[in-house]
Short mmCIF file of C-alpha atoms in Angstrom, two decimals:
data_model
loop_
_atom_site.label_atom_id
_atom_site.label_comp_id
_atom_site.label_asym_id
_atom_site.label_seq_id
_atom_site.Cartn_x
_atom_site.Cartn_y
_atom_site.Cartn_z
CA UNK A 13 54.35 -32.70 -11.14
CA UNK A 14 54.01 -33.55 -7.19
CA UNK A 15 50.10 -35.26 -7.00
CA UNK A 16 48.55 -35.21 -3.57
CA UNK A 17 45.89 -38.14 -3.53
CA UNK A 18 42.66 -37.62 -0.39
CA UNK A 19 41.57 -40.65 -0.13
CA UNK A 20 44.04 -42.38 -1.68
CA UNK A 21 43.80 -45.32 0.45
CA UNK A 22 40.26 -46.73 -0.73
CA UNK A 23 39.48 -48.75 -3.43
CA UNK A 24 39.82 -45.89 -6.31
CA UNK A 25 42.92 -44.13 -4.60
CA UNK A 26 45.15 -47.35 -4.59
CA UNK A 27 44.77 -47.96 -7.97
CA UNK A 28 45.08 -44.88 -8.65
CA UNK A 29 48.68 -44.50 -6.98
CA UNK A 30 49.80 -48.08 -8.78
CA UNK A 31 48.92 -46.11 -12.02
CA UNK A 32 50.93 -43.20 -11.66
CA UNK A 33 53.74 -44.73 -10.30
CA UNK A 34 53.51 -46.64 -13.87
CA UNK A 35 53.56 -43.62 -15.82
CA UNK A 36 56.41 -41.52 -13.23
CA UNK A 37 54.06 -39.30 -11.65
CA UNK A 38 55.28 -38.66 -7.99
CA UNK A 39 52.12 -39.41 -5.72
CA UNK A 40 51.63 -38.43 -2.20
CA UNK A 41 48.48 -40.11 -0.09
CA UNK A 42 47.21 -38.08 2.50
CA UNK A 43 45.87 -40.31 5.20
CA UNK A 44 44.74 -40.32 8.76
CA UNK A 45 47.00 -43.81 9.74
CA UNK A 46 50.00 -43.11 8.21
CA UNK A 47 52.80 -45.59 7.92
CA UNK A 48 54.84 -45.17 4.65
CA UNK A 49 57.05 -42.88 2.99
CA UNK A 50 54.70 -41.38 0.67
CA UNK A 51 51.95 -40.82 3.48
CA UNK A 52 51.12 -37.51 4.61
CA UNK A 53 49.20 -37.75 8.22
CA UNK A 54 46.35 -35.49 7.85
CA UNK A 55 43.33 -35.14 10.96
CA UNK A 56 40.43 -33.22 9.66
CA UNK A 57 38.01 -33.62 13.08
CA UNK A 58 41.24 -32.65 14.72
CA UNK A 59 42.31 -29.22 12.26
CA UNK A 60 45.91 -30.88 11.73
CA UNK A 61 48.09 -32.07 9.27
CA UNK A 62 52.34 -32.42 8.11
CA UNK A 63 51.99 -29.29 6.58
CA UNK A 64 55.48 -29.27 5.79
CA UNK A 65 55.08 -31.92 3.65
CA UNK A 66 52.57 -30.07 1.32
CA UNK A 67 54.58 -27.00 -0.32
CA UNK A 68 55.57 -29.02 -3.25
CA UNK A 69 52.03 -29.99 -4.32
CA UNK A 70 51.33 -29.31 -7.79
CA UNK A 71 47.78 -31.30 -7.99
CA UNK A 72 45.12 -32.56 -5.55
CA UNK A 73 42.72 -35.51 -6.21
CA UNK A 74 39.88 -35.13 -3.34
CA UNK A 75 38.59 -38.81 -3.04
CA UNK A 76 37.95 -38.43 0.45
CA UNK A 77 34.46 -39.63 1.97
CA UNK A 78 32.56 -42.17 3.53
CA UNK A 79 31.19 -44.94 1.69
CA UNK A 80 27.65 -44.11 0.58
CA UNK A 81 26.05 -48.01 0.69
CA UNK A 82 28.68 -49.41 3.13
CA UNK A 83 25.98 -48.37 6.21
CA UNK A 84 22.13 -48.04 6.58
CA UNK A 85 21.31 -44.32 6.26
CA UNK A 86 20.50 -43.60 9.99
CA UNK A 87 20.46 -39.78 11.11
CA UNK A 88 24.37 -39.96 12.75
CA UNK A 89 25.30 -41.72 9.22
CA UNK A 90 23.71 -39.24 6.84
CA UNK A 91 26.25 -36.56 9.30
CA UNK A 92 29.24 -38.81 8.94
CA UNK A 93 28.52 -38.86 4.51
CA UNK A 94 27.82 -35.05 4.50
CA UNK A 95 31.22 -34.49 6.83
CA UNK A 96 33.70 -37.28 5.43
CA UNK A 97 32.94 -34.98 2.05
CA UNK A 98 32.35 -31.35 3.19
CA UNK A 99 33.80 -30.79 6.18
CA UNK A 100 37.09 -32.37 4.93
CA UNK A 101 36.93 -30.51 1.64
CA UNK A 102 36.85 -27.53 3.56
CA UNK A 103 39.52 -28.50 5.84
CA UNK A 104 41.60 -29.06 2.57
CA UNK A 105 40.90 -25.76 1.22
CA UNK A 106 42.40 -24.13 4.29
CA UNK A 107 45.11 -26.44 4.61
CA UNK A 108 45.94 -25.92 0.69
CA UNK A 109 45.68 -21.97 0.62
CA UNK A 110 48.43 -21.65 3.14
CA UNK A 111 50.91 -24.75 2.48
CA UNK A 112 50.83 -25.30 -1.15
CA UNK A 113 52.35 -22.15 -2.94
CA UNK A 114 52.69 -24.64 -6.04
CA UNK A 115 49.01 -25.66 -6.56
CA UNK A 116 47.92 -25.44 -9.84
CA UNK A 117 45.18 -28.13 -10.15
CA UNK A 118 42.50 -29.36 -8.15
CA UNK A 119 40.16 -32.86 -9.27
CA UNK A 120 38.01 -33.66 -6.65
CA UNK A 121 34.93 -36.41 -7.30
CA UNK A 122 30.89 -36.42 -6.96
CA UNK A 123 28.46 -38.79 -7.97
CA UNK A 124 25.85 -38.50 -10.78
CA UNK A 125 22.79 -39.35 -7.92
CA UNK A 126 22.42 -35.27 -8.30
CA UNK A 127 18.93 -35.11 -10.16
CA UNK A 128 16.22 -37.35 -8.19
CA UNK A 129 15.21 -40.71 -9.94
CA UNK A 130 13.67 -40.91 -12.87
CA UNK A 131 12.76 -43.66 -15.52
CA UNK A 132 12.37 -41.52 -18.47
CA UNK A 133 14.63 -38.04 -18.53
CA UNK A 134 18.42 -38.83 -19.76
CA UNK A 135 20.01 -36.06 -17.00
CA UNK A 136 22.96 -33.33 -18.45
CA UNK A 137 25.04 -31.75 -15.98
CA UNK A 138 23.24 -28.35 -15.69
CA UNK A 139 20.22 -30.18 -14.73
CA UNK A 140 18.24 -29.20 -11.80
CA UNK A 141 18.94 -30.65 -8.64
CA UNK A 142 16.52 -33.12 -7.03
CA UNK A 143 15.17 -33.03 -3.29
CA UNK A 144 16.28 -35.94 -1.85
CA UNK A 145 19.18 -36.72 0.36
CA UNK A 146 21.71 -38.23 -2.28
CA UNK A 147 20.82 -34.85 -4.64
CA UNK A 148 21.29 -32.37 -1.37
CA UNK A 149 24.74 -33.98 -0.98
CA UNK A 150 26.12 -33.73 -4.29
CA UNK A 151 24.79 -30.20 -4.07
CA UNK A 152 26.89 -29.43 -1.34
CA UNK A 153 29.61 -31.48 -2.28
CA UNK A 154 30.47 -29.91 -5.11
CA UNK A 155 29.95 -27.06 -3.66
CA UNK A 156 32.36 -27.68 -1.02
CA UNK A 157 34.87 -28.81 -4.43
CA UNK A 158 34.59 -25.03 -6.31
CA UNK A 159 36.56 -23.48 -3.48
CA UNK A 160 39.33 -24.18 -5.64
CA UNK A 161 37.81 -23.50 -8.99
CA UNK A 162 39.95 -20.29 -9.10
CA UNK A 163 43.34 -22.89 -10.10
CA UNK A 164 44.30 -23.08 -14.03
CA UNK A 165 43.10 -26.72 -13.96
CA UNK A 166 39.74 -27.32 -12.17
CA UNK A 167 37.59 -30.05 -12.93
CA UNK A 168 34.50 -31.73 -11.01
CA UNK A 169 33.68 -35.92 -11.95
CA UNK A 170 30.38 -37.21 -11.23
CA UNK A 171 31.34 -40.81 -11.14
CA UNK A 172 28.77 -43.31 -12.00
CA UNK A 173 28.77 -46.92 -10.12
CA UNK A 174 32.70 -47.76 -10.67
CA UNK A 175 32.87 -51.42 -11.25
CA UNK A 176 36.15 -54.23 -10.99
CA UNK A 177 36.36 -57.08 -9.47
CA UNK A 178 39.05 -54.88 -7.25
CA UNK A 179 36.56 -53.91 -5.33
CA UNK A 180 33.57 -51.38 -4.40
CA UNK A 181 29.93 -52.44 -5.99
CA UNK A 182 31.20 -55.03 -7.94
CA UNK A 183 32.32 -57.66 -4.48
CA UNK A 184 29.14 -56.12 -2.82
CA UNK A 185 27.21 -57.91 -5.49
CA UNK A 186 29.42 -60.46 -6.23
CA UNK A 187 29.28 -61.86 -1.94
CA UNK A 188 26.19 -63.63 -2.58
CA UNK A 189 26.31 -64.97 -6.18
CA UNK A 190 29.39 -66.87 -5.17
CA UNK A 191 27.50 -68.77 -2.33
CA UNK A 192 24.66 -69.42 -4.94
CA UNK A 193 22.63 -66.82 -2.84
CA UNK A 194 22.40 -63.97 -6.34
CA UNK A 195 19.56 -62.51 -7.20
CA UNK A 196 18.47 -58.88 -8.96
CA UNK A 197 17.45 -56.39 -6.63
CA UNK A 198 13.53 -54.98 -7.58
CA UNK A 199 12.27 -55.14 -11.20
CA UNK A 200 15.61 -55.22 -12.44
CA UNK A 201 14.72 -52.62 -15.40
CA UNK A 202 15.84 -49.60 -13.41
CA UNK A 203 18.33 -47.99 -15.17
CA UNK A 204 22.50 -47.60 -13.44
CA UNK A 205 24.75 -45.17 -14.33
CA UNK A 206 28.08 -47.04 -14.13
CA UNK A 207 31.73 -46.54 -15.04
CA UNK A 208 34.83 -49.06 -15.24
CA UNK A 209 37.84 -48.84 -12.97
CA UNK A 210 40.27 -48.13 -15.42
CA UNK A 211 38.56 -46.22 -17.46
CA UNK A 212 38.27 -43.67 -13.96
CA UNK A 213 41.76 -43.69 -13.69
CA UNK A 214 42.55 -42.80 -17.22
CA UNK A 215 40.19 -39.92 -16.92
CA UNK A 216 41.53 -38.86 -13.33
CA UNK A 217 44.94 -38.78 -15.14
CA UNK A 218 43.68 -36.69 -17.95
CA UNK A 219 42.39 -34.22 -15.96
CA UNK A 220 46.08 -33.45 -14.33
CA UNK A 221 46.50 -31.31 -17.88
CA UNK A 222 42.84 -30.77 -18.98
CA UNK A 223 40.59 -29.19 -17.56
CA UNK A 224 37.05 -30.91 -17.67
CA UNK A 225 35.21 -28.79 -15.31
CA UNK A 226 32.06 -30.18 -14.04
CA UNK A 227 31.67 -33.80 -16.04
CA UNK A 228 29.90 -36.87 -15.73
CA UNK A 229 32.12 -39.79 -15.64
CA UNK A 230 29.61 -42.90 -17.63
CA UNK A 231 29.25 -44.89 -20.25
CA UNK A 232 25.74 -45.92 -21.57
CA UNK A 233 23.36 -46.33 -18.93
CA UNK A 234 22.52 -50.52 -18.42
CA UNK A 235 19.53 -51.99 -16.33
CA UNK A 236 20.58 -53.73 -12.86
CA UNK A 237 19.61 -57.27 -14.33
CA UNK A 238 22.04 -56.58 -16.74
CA UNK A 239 24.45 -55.59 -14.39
CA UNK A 240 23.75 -58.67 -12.07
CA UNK A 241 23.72 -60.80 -15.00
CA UNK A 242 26.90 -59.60 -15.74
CA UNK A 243 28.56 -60.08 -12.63
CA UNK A 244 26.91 -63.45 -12.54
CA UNK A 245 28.85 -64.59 -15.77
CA UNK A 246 32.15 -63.26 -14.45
CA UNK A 247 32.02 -65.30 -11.69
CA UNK A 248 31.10 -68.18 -13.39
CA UNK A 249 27.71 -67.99 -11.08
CA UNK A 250 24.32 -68.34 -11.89
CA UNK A 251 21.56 -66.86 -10.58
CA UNK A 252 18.53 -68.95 -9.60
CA UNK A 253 16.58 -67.12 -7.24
CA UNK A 254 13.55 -65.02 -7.82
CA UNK A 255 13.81 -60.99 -7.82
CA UNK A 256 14.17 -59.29 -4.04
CA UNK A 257 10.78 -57.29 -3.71
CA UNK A 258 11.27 -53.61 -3.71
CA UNK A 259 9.43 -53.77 0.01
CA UNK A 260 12.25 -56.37 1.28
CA UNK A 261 14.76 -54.55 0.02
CA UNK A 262 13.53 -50.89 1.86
CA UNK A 263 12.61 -53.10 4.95
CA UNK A 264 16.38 -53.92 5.08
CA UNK A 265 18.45 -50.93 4.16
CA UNK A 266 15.68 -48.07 4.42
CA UNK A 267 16.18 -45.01 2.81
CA UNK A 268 19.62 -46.45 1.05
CA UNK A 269 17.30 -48.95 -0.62
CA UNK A 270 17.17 -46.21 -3.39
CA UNK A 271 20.64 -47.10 -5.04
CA UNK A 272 19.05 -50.54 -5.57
CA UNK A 273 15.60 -50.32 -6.46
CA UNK A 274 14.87 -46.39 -8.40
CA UNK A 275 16.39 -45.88 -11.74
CA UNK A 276 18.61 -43.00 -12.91
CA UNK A 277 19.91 -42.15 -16.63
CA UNK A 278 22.87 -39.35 -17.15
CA UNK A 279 23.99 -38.36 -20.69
CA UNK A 280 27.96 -39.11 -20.91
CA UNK A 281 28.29 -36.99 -24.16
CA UNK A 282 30.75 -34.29 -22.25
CA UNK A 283 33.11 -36.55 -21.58
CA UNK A 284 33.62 -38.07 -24.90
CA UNK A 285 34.51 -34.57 -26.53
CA UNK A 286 37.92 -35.49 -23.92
CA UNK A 287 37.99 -39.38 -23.85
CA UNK A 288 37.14 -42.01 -25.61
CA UNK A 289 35.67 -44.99 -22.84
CA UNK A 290 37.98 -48.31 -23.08
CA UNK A 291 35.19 -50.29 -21.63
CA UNK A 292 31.87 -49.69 -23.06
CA UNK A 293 30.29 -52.71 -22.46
CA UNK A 294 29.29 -54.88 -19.12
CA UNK A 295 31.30 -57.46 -20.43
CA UNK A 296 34.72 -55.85 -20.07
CA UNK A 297 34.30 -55.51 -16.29
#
């Protein structure tokens, strides 16, 4: 088995790397700055690649794309997230249907924002899309991903909010409760989606063999003040400051205000006919 990580330099990828190297799985990282051994330099914008580094792929992981909260959702940002995903997916397609005779499986990763928000419906994956700009790109995300759904192993995760202390959501709302400056974003009873680290990677390595096809990747759905709260007790922090107002919170980040202040529930029952979750509960993060 010869793995082919996109993306594999962000905060999933690496750890996803340190875990196969623990369990022998050869791992290749296909990056724009490459500077090791196991680095494959790749240019999407640019149409080029070390394709002669390719024909032994067995499996790709697509990670690649922008980071949906890391900037305000301005008109040239919402084309950089639909790009960093599609555009690069594509390019990968191409890239793969010539230079990787050897392909047999193909993971690539979405995110469960694909319905809309929505206090009261608990969403399956065959849902109906929603209308708004997080729903449009998972639409065409995914999309973008079943170019390869002709390969033997073929499998779609709509990742919930991953959360370690490694990185991603967790530091972004860990920053301020460690200079006393935490606080719950809106009501704090909208519901989050949310998934552990490891428990991705386990599932990421499951799906080298099994097929999952399109799955959400969650355990039971929590409230953001139980997530903040939650945070707050790893970090030996507590929180003293009132809730941010909804109308603060869209005065500062606009349109991205959304992954903060609506509320979203997704079933995870798929995904426990193939895995059991290792880390149910908030307080295993």
């Amino acid at each position: 088995m010869q793995v082919l990580i996109v993306g594999g330099t962000g905060f999933i990828g690496q750890a996803l790397r340190e875990d196969f190297i623990r369990h022998n799985i050869d791992t290749w990282v296909l990056t724009r700055y490459a500077s090791e051994a196991y680095h494959v330099h790749w240019c999407p914008e640019k149409k080029t690649c070390e394709t002669n580094k390719l024909h032994h792929i067995t499996h790709i992981i697509n990670l690649a794309g922008a980071g949906i909260a890391d900037k305000k959702w301005t008109k040239t940002r919402k084309v950089e997230l639909l790009a960093s995903r599609i555009k690069t997916t594509e390019f990968l397609y191409a890239l793969a249907s010539t230079n990787c005779p050897k392909l047999k499986g193909y993971i690539g990763i979405s995110g469960v924002n694909a319905f809309g928000f929505n206090d009261e419906k608990i969403h399956q994956e065959d849902d109906p899309f929603g209308t708004d700009f997080l729903s449009k790109l998972v639409f065409s995300w995914e999309n973008a991903h079943r170019a390869f759904n002709q390969l033997p192993i073929f499998s779609i995760l709509r990742l919930g909010m991953v959360l370690s202390p490694r990185g991603g959501a967790y530091v972004k709302i860990a920053g301020p409760l460690r200079w006393g400056l935490g606080a719950v974003p809106g009501t704090g009873s909208q519901w989050v989606p949310w998934i552990h680290l490891n428990d991705v990677i386990h599932i990421l390595r499951l799906a080298l063999d099994t097929p999952l096809g399109l799955v959400h990747v969650t355990v039971e759905n929590a409230t953001m003040k139980e997530l903040t709260l939650a945070i707050a007790r790893k970090e030996n922090k507590k929180i003293y400051l009132p809730n941010i107002p909804v109308f603060l919170l869209r005065l500062i980040f606009g349109e991205m205000s959304c992954l903060l202040t609506e509320s979203l529930r997704v079933t995870n029952e798929k995904i426990s006919h193939y895995y059991e979750i290792k880390h149910g509960r908030l307080s295993s993060i």
